[in-house]
Amino acid sequence: MLEITLSAPRPLDLIPEEIPLDIVYEDADLLVVNKPKGMVVHPAPGHETHTLVHALLHHCGDSLSGINGVKRPGIVHRIDKDTSGLLLVAKNDAAHTGLAEQIKVHSLKRQYEAVVYGNVKEDEGIVEAPIGRNPKDRKKMAVLSPGQGTSREAVTHYQVVRHLEGFTQLSLKLQTGRTHQIRVHMAYLGHPVAGDPVYGPKKVITALQGQCLHAGTIGFVHPVSRAFMEFHASLPEYFTAFLRKLRER
């Protein structure tokens, strides 16, 4: 016998904040937001305010899905604090469910741009290496053996955009979406993302203030209209400034 007690919905205790948002697209069911580098997606220890969720609450009011709980209203997926680029936000539970299913079956298109250390010799390639919680450091992720610990399938496709002095610019597509996937996979290849303070070399490029990684393209089937939609976000200034500096070398 299994007994389940459903608790009453918790009231939302987050205070909306008037923070400017770069909204690429919006309708009655969803938003596509271009998140700036340095913004945390949802509240977490050490980041209780000034998050994307606080900004969304001010912009959308009560029109956000509740599937991910009171701390993550509307959040279908996330990108790291110091990764810039496009995020999907659901305004209702039906839209959230439809978008989450696309993520589950790997049909959501997510393309990133990055600058990594070293000369990536192959013009293109696929990294197929399971990712899980690092057994030696619980705050980090790592490539693990299949079935080891919390390992889950992780697949990243990459293509060289251009070679630079000591670095390579890449275009990457996520087949799966594990925590820190691109950062872990690139470090696993011996080409960590430039500026990455966690998976990169100890001597970090502090001027980048985090990894040089941008979620530039997102494509999905609209959960209500069923039309395929694709959006793009240009490379931000921190990224293009770093490219200019490398080309000047």
Coordinates of C-alpha atoms in Angstrom, one line a residue:
M1 CA 0.0 0.0 0.0
L2 CA 1.3 3.4 -0.9
E3 CA -0.2 6.5 0.7
I4 CA 0.4 10.0 -0.7
T5 CA -0.5 13.3 0.9
L6 CA -0.6 16.2 -1.5
S7 CA 0.4 19.4 0.2
A8 CA -1.2 22.7 -0.5
P9 CA 0.6 24.8 -3.1
R10 CA 3.2 26.9 -1.5
P11 CA 2.7 30.7 -2.0
L12 CA 5.2 32.5 -4.1
D13 CA 7.5 34.4 -1.8
L14 CA 9.8 36.0 -4.4
I15 CA 9.5 39.7 -4.9
P16 CA 9.4 40.9 -8.5
E17 CA 12.2 43.2 -9.6
E18 CA 12.2 45.7 -12.4
I19 CA 15.3 44.4 -14.3
P20 CA 15.5 45.1 -18.1
L21 CA 15.1 42.0 -20.2
D22 CA 16.2 41.4 -23.8
I23 CA 13.1 39.6 -25.1
V24 CA 13.6 38.1 -28.5
Y25 CA 10.1 36.7 -28.9
E26 CA 6.9 36.6 -26.8
D27 CA 3.3 35.4 -27.1
A28 CA 0.6 34.1 -24.8
D29 CA 2.4 30.8 -24.1
L30 CA 6.1 31.4 -24.0
L31 CA 9.0 33.8 -24.2
V32 CA 12.5 33.6 -25.7
V33 CA 14.9 35.7 -23.6
N34 CA 18.5 36.6 -24.4
K35 CA 20.2 36.3 -21.0
P36 CA 23.3 38.5 -20.4
K37 CA 26.5 37.1 -19.0
G38 CA 26.6 37.3 -15.2
M39 CA 22.8 36.9 -14.6
V40 CA 21.7 33.9 -12.5
V41 CA 18.6 32.1 -13.9
H42 CA 16.8 31.3 -10.7
P43 CA 17.3 31.9 -6.9
A44 CA 19.9 29.7 -5.2
P45 CA 22.1 30.0 -2.1
G46 CA 24.2 33.1 -2.5
H47 CA 21.9 34.4 -5.3
E48 CA 18.6 35.1 -3.6
T49 CA 17.8 38.2 -5.6
H50 CA 18.4 39.9 -9.0
T51 CA 17.9 36.7 -10.9
L52 CA 16.2 36.2 -14.3
V53 CA 13.2 34.8 -12.4
H54 CA 12.8 38.0 -10.4
A55 CA 12.8 39.9 -13.7
L56 CA 10.3 37.6 -15.3
L57 CA 7.9 38.0 -12.3
H58 CA 7.9 41.7 -12.9
H59 CA 7.4 41.4 -16.6
C60 CA 4.9 38.5 -16.7
G61 CA 3.1 38.8 -13.3
D62 CA 1.2 35.6 -12.6
S63 CA 1.6 34.3 -16.2
L64 CA 4.4 31.8 -15.6
S65 CA 4.2 28.0 -15.4
G66 CA 4.4 26.5 -12.0
I67 CA 5.8 23.0 -12.9
N68 CA 9.3 23.7 -11.6
G69 CA 8.1 25.0 -8.2
V70 CA 7.9 28.4 -6.6
K71 CA 11.6 29.2 -7.0
R72 CA 11.7 28.4 -10.8
P73 CA 8.4 29.6 -12.3
G74 CA 8.5 29.4 -16.1
I75 CA 12.0 28.0 -16.2
V76 CA 12.1 25.1 -18.8
H77 CA 15.9 24.8 -19.0
R78 CA 18.7 27.0 -17.8
I79 CA 22.2 28.2 -18.8
D80 CA 25.0 29.0 -16.4
K81 CA 25.4 32.4 -14.8
D82 CA 28.4 33.3 -16.9
T83 CA 27.1 31.8 -20.1
S84 CA 25.1 34.3 -22.3
G85 CA 22.4 33.6 -24.7
L86 CA 18.9 32.3 -25.5
L87 CA 16.5 30.7 -22.9
L88 CA 13.0 29.4 -23.3
V89 CA 10.4 30.5 -20.7
A90 CA 6.9 28.9 -20.4
K91 CA 3.9 31.1 -19.4
N92 CA 1.6 28.1 -18.6
D93 CA 1.9 24.5 -17.6
A94 CA 0.7 23.2 -21.0
A95 CA 3.5 25.1 -22.8
H96 CA 6.0 23.9 -20.2
T97 CA 5.0 20.3 -20.6
G98 CA 5.3 20.5 -24.4
L99 CA 8.7 22.2 -24.4
A100 CA 10.1 19.8 -21.7
E101 CA 9.1 16.8 -23.8
Q102 CA 11.1 18.2 -26.7
I103 CA 14.1 18.5 -24.4
K104 CA 13.5 14.9 -23.1
V105 CA 13.5 13.4 -26.7
H106 CA 16.4 15.7 -27.8
S107 CA 14.4 17.4 -30.5
L108 CA 15.1 20.9 -29.2
K109 CA 17.8 22.7 -31.3
R110 CA 20.4 24.4 -29.1
Q111 CA 23.5 25.8 -30.8
Y112 CA 26.4 27.5 -28.9
E113 CA 29.4 29.5 -29.9
A114 CA 32.6 29.2 -27.9
V115 CA 36.3 30.0 -27.9
V116 CA 38.4 27.2 -26.5
Y117 CA 42.1 26.8 -25.7
G118 CA 44.5 25.3 -28.2
N119 CA 44.3 24.2 -31.8
V120 CA 41.4 21.8 -32.4
K121 CA 42.8 19.7 -35.2
E122 CA 39.6 18.0 -36.5
D123 CA 37.3 20.3 -38.5
E124 CA 34.3 18.7 -36.8
G125 CA 33.6 15.9 -34.3
I126 CA 31.3 14.4 -31.8
V127 CA 32.0 13.9 -28.1
E128 CA 30.1 11.0 -26.6
A129 CA 31.1 10.8 -23.0
P130 CA 28.7 10.3 -20.0
I131 CA 28.6 13.1 -17.4
G132 CA 27.9 13.0 -13.7
R133 CA 28.7 14.6 -10.4
N134 CA 32.4 14.6 -9.8
P135 CA 33.0 12.0 -7.0
K136 CA 36.0 14.1 -5.7
D137 CA 34.3 17.5 -5.8
R138 CA 30.5 17.6 -5.6
K139 CA 30.4 21.2 -6.9
K140 CA 31.8 20.1 -10.2
M141 CA 30.7 17.7 -13.0
A142 CA 33.0 15.2 -14.7
V143 CA 33.2 12.6 -17.5
L144 CA 32.5 9.2 -15.9
S145 CA 32.3 5.6 -17.0
P146 CA 28.9 4.4 -18.1
G147 CA 26.9 3.4 -15.0
Q148 CA 29.4 5.1 -12.6
G149 CA 27.8 7.2 -9.9
T150 CA 25.3 9.7 -11.4
S151 CA 26.6 9.4 -15.0
R152 CA 24.1 10.1 -17.8
E153 CA 24.5 9.9 -21.5
A154 CA 26.0 13.2 -22.9
V155 CA 26.6 14.0 -26.6
T156 CA 28.0 17.2 -28.0
H157 CA 28.7 18.0 -31.7
Y158 CA 31.3 20.6 -32.6
Q159 CA 32.6 22.3 -35.7
V160 CA 35.6 24.6 -36.1
V161 CA 34.7 28.2 -37.1
R162 CA 38.2 29.6 -37.2
H163 CA 41.7 29.0 -35.8
L164 CA 43.2 31.8 -33.7
E165 CA 46.5 32.3 -32.0
G166 CA 46.5 29.7 -29.2
F167 CA 42.7 29.3 -29.4
T168 CA 39.9 27.9 -31.6
Q169 CA 36.5 29.3 -32.2
L170 CA 33.8 26.6 -32.3
S171 CA 30.2 26.1 -33.1
L172 CA 28.6 23.4 -30.9
K173 CA 25.2 21.6 -30.9
L174 CA 23.8 19.9 -27.9
Q175 CA 22.2 16.5 -28.5
T176 CA 21.7 16.1 -24.7
G177 CA 21.6 18.9 -22.1
R178 CA 23.6 17.9 -19.0
T179 CA 24.8 20.3 -16.4
H180 CA 28.0 22.1 -17.7
Q181 CA 28.0 19.7 -20.7
I182 CA 30.0 21.8 -23.2
R183 CA 32.4 23.0 -20.5
V184 CA 33.1 19.4 -19.3
H185 CA 33.3 17.9 -22.7
M186 CA 35.7 20.5 -24.0
A187 CA 37.9 20.1 -21.0
Y188 CA 37.8 16.4 -21.5
L189 CA 39.1 16.9 -25.1
G190 CA 42.0 19.0 -23.7
H191 CA 40.4 22.2 -25.0
P192 CA 38.7 23.9 -22.1
V193 CA 36.5 26.9 -22.8
A194 CA 38.5 30.2 -22.5
G195 CA 37.9 32.0 -19.2
D196 CA 36.3 29.0 -17.5
P197 CA 37.3 29.3 -13.8
V198 CA 36.1 25.8 -13.0
Y199 CA 37.2 23.5 -15.8
G200 CA 40.0 25.6 -17.4
P201 CA 43.6 26.2 -16.4
K202 CA 44.5 27.7 -13.1
K203 CA 45.6 30.9 -14.7
V204 CA 42.2 32.2 -15.7
I205 CA 41.6 34.9 -18.3
T206 CA 40.0 37.3 -15.8
A207 CA 39.1 39.9 -18.3
L208 CA 36.4 37.5 -19.7
Q209 CA 34.8 37.3 -16.2
G210 CA 33.8 33.7 -16.9
Q211 CA 33.6 31.2 -19.8
C212 CA 33.5 32.5 -23.4
L213 CA 30.3 30.6 -24.2
H214 CA 27.2 31.9 -25.9
A215 CA 23.8 30.2 -26.6
G216 CA 23.3 31.7 -30.0
T217 CA 20.5 29.6 -31.6
I218 CA 17.4 27.9 -30.3
G219 CA 14.8 26.1 -32.3
F220 CA 11.6 24.2 -31.2
V221 CA 8.1 23.3 -32.2
H222 CA 5.7 25.7 -30.6
P223 CA 3.7 23.6 -28.0
V224 CA 0.4 25.2 -29.0
S225 CA 0.5 26.3 -32.7
R226 CA 2.8 23.3 -33.6
A227 CA 4.8 25.6 -35.9
F228 CA 8.6 25.2 -35.9
M229 CA 10.3 28.4 -34.6
E230 CA 14.0 29.3 -34.6
F231 CA 15.7 32.3 -33.0
H232 CA 19.2 33.7 -33.1
A233 CA 21.2 36.0 -30.8
S234 CA 24.3 37.8 -32.1
L235 CA 27.6 37.4 -30.3
P236 CA 27.7 39.8 -27.3
E237 CA 30.4 42.4 -26.9
Y238 CA 32.6 40.5 -24.4
F239 CA 32.8 37.7 -27.0
T240 CA 33.5 39.9 -30.1
A241 CA 36.1 41.9 -28.1
F242 CA 38.0 38.8 -27.2
L243 CA 37.9 37.7 -30.9
R244 CA 39.3 41.0 -32.0
K245 CA 42.1 40.8 -29.4
L246 CA 43.0 37.3 -30.6
R247 CA 42.9 38.4 -34.3
E248 CA 45.2 41.4 -33.6
R249 CA 47.8 39.0 -32.3

